[in-house]
Every structure is written in structure tokens, then in C-alpha cells.
mmCIF file of C-alpha atoms in Angstrom:
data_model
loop_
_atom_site.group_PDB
_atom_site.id
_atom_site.type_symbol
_atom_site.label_atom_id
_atom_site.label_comp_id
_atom_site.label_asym_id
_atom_site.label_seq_id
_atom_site.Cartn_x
_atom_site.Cartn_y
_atom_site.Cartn_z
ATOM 1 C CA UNK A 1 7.798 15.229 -14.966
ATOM 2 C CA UNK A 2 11.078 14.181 -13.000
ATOM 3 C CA UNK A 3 11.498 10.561 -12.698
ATOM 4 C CA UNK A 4 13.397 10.034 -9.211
ATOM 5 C CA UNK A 5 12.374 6.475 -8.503
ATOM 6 C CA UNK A 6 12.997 3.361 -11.118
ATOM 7 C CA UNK A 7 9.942 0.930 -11.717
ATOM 8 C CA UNK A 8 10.471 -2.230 -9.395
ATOM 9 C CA UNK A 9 9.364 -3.812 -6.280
ATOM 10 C CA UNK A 10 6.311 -1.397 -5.500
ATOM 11 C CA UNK A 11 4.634 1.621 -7.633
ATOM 12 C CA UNK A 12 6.045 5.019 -6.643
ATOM 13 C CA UNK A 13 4.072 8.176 -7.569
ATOM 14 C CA UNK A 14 5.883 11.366 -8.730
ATOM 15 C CA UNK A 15 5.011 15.026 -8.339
ATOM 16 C CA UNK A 16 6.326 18.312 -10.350
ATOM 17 C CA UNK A 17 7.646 19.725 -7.615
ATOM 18 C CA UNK A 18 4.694 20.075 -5.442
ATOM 19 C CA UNK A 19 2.785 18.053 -3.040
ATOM 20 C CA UNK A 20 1.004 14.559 -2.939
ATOM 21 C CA UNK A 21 -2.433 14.299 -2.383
ATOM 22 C CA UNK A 22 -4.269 11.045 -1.415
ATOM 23 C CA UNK A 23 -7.994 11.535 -2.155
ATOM 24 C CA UNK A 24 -10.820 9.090 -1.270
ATOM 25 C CA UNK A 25 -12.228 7.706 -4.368
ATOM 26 C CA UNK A 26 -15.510 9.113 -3.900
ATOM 27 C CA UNK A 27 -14.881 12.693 -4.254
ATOM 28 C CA UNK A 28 -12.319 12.158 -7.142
ATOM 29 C CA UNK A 29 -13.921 14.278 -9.340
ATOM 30 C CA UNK A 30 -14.675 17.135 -6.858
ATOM 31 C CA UNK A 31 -10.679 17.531 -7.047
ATOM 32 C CA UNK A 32 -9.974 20.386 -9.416
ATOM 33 C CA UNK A 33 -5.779 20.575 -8.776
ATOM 34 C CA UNK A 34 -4.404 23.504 -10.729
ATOM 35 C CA UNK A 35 -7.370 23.910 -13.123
ATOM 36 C CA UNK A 36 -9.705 25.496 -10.453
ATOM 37 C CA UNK A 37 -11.545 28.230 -11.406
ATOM 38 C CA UNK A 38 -11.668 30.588 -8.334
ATOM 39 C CA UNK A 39 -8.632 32.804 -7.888
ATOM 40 C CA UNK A 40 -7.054 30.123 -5.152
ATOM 41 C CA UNK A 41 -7.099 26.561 -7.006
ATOM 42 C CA UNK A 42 -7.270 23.108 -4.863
ATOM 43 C CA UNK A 43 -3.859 22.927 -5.866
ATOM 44 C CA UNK A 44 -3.188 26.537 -4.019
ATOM 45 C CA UNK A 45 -4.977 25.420 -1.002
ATOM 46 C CA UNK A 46 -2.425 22.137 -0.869
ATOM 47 C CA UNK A 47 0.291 24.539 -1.359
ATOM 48 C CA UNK A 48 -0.424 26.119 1.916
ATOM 49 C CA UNK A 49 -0.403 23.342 3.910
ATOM 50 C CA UNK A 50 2.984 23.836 5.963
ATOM 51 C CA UNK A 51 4.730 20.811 7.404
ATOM 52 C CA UNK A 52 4.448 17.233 6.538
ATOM 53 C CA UNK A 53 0.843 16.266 6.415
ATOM 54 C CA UNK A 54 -2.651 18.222 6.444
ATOM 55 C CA UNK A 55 -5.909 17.917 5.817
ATOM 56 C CA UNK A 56 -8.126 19.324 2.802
ATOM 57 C CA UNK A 57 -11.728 19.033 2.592
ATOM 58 C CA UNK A 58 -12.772 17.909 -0.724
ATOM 59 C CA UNK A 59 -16.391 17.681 -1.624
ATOM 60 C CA UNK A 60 -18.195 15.940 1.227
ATOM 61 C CA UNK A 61 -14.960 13.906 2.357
ATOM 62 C CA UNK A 62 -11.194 15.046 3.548
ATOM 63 C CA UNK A 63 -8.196 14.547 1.253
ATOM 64 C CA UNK A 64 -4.480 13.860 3.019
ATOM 65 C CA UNK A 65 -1.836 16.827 1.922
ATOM 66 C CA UNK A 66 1.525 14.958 2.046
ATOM 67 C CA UNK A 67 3.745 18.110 2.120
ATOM 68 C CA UNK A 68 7.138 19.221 2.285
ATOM 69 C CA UNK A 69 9.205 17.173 0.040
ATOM 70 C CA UNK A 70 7.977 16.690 -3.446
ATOM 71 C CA UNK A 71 9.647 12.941 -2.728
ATOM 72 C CA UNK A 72 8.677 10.020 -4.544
ATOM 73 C CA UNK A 73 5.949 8.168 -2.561
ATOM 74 C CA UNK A 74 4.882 4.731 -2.206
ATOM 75 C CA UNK A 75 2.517 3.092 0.112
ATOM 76 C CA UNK A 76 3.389 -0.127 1.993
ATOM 77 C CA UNK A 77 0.162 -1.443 3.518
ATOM 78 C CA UNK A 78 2.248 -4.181 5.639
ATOM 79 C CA UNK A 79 3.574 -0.863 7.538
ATOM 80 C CA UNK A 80 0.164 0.850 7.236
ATOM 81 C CA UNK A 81 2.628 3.883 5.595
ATOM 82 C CA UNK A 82 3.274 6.080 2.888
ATOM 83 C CA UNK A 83 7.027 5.576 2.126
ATOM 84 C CA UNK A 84 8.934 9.214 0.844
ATOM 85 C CA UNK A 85 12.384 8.798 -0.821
ATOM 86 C CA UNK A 86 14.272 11.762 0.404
ATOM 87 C CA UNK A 87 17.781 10.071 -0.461
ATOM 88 C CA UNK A 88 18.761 6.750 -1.385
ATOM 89 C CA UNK A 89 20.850 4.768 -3.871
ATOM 90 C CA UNK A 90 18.361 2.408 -4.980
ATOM 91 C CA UNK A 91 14.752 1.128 -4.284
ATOM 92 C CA UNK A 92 15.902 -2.153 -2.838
ATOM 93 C CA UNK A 93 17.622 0.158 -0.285
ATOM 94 C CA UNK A 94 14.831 2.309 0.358
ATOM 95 C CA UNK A 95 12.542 -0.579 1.017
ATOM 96 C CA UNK A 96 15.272 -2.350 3.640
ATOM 97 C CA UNK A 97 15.978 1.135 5.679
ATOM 98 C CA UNK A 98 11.517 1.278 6.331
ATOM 99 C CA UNK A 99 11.663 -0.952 9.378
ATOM 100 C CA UNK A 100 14.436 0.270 11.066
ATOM 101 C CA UNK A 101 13.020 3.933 10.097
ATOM 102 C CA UNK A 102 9.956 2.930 11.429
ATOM 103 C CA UNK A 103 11.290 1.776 14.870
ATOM 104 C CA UNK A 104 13.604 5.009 15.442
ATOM 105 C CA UNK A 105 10.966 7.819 13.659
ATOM 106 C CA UNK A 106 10.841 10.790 15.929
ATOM 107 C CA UNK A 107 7.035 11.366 15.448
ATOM 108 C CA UNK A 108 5.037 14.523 14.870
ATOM 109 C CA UNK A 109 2.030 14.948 16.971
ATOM 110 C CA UNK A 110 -1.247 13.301 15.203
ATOM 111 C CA UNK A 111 -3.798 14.485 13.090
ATOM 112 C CA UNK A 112 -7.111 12.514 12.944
ATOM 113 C CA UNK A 113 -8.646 11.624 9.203
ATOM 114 C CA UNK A 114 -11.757 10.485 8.043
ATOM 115 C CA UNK A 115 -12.272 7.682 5.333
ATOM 116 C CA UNK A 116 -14.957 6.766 3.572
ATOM 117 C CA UNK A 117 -12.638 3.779 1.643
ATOM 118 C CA UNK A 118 -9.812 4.020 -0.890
ATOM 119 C CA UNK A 119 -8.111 6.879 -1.556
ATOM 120 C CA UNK A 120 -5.845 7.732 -4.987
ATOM 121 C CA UNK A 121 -2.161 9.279 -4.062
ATOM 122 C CA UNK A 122 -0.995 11.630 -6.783
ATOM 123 C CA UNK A 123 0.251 14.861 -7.721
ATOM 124 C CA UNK A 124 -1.826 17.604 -5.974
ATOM 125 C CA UNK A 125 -1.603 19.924 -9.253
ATOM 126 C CA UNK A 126 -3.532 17.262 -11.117
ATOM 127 C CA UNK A 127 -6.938 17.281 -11.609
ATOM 128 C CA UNK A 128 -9.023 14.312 -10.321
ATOM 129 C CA UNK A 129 -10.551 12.996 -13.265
ATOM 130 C CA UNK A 130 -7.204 13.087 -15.024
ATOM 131 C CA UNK A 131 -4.880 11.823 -12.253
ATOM 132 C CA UNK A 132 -4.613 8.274 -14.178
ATOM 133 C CA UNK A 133 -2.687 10.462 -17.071
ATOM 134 C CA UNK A 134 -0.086 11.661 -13.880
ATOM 135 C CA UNK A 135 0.312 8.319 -12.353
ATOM 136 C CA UNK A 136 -1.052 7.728 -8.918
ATOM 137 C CA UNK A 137 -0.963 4.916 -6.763
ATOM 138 C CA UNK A 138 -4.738 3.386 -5.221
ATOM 139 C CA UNK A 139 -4.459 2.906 -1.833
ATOM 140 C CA UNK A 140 -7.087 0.157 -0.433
ATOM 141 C CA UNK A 141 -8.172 1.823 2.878
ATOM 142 C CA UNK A 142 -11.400 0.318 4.852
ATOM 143 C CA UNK A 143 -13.547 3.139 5.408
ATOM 144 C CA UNK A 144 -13.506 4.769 9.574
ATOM 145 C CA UNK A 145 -10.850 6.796 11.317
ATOM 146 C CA UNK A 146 -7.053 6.804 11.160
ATOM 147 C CA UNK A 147 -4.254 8.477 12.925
ATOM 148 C CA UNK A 148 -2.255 9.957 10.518
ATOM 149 C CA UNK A 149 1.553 10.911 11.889
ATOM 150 C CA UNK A 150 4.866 12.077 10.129
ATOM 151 C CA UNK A 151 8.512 11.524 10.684
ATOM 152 C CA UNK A 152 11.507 11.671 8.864
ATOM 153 C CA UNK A 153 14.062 8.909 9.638
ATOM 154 C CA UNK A 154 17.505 8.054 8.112
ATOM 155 C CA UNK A 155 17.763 4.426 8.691
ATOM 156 C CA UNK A 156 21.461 4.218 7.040
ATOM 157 C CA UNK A 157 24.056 6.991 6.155
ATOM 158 C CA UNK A 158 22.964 7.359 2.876
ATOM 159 C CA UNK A 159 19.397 7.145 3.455
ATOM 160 C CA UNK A 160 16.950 9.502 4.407
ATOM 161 C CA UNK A 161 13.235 8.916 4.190
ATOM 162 C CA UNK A 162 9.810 10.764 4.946
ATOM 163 C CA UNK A 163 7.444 8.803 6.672
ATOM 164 C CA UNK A 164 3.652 9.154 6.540
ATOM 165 C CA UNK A 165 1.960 6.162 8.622
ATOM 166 C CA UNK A 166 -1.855 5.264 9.316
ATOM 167 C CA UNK A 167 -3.693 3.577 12.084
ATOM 168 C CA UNK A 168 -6.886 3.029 12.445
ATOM 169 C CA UNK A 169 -8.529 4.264 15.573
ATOM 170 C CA UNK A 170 -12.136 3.668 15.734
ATOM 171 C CA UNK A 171 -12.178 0.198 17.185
ATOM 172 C CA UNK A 172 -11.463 -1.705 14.025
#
């Protein structure tokens, strides 16, 4: 697997050249990625998923497709957002460019998605009972309904960043 991102200040999760998938904990092992065995795999179905974000439904919950760019991807719960390096020169300057990318994000419309708690982030092609072995990231969400909107925003010159951010909308 390509290594884009060092080890430092957060955990960054990698794909193979495909898309992220952050899938709620309790329907882990429902997640087959590439090793399905109908003639379309999960991992097809996140394939298919055109633009930024989509939604999957995996067993009796709904996974997050984060699409696109196979970008190295962080979440930053202080922002409430999944953090994609597009292009940068180091993580310290990824990490200074999110506010400012935050405040000048040209927003796609929203999609609304379900929760049931924490979700794993990690390369769609892996299966879910196997995803520790690719390196994924556990993201502590409380269980209800979020907001889910992307952006991509280039905070500095040299800096380019996908943006993936959650807010919760059920009154919480």
C-alpha cells in the first residue's frame, strides 16, 4: 500500500487507490470489501458511488463512501470532519490550512446519515473483519443523525484538501 502521509500529530488511514469507507461498528462484519461473493462485491458497490460522499447500506445500518480521491484521511473531532490530503508539504501544514479551509469550503449540498455509534474509516476494498490488518482509524460518533457535506478547499498555495464534515441534526 502507498504511504502518502508520515505518522505524527493524528492517525491517517490509507487506501490502494480506491475509496474510504467509515462503517458503524456494529455491522463490521457484514462488510465483505473485495472478497464478496456475488458478481458485484461491497467494494464494487463503493466504487460506484460518484462524487465525494455516498451512502451504502450495510447490514441493518448505512456505511459513509468517502469518494473521489483515494487521499489520505484523518478525522478531527474538534472540527466534527474527516480531513483528505489532496496536496501538502507536510502534516503540520495540513493540520494549520483545516480552519481556514473550513471557513472558505464551497459546500456540496447535504446528505443525511444514520448512526447507530462509532464507525471504523478504512479502505473500502478491505474486508470488515480484517480492516485492523489495513489500518483504519475509529471514529467515536454518538449514535442519531448527522449532516454529512463535502468540499474541497485550498487554504494556502500549496495546499489542497478534501473536506468531509459532520453535524448532528436530531436535536442533540
Amino acid at each position: 500500500m502507498v504511504r502518502y502521509a508520515e505518522p505524527g500529530a493524528v492517525e491517517w488511514v490509507e487506501s490502494g487507490g480506491g475509496p474510504l469507507i467509515a462503517v458503524p461498528e456494529t455491522v463490521l462484519p457484514f462488510w465483505t470489501g473485495a472478497d464478496g461473493e456475488d458478481a458485484d462485491s461491497d467494494y464494487d458497490r463503493a466504487c460506484e458511488v460518484d462524487g465525494h460522499v455516498g451512502l451504502l447500506p450495510v447490514g441493518d445500518a448505512t456505511a459513509l463512501i468517502l469518494g473521489d480521491e483515494p487521499a489520505s484521511t484523518t478525522y478531527l473531532p474538534e472540527h466534527g470532519t474527516f480531513v483528505r490530503w489532496c496536496a501538502a508539504d507536510s502534516e503540520d501544514e495540513v493540520l494549520a490550512g483545516v480552519p481556514a479551509a473550513l471557513d472558505t469550503a464551497e459546500w456540496q449540498p447535504e446528505v443525511a446519515w444514520n448512526v447507530p455509534g462509532p464507525v471504523l474509516l478504512f479502505d473500502a476494498a478491505w474486508p470488515g473483519d480484517a480492516s485492523e490488518r489495513a489500518g483504519r482509524v475509529r471514529v467515536a460518533l454518538d449514535p442519531g443523525r448527522y449532516a454529512v457535506r463535502a468540499a474541497e478547499a485550498r487554504p494556502g498555495p500549496e495546499t489542497w484538501l478534501g473536506l468531509v464534515r459532520l453535524r448532528r441534526i436530531d436535536g442533540a
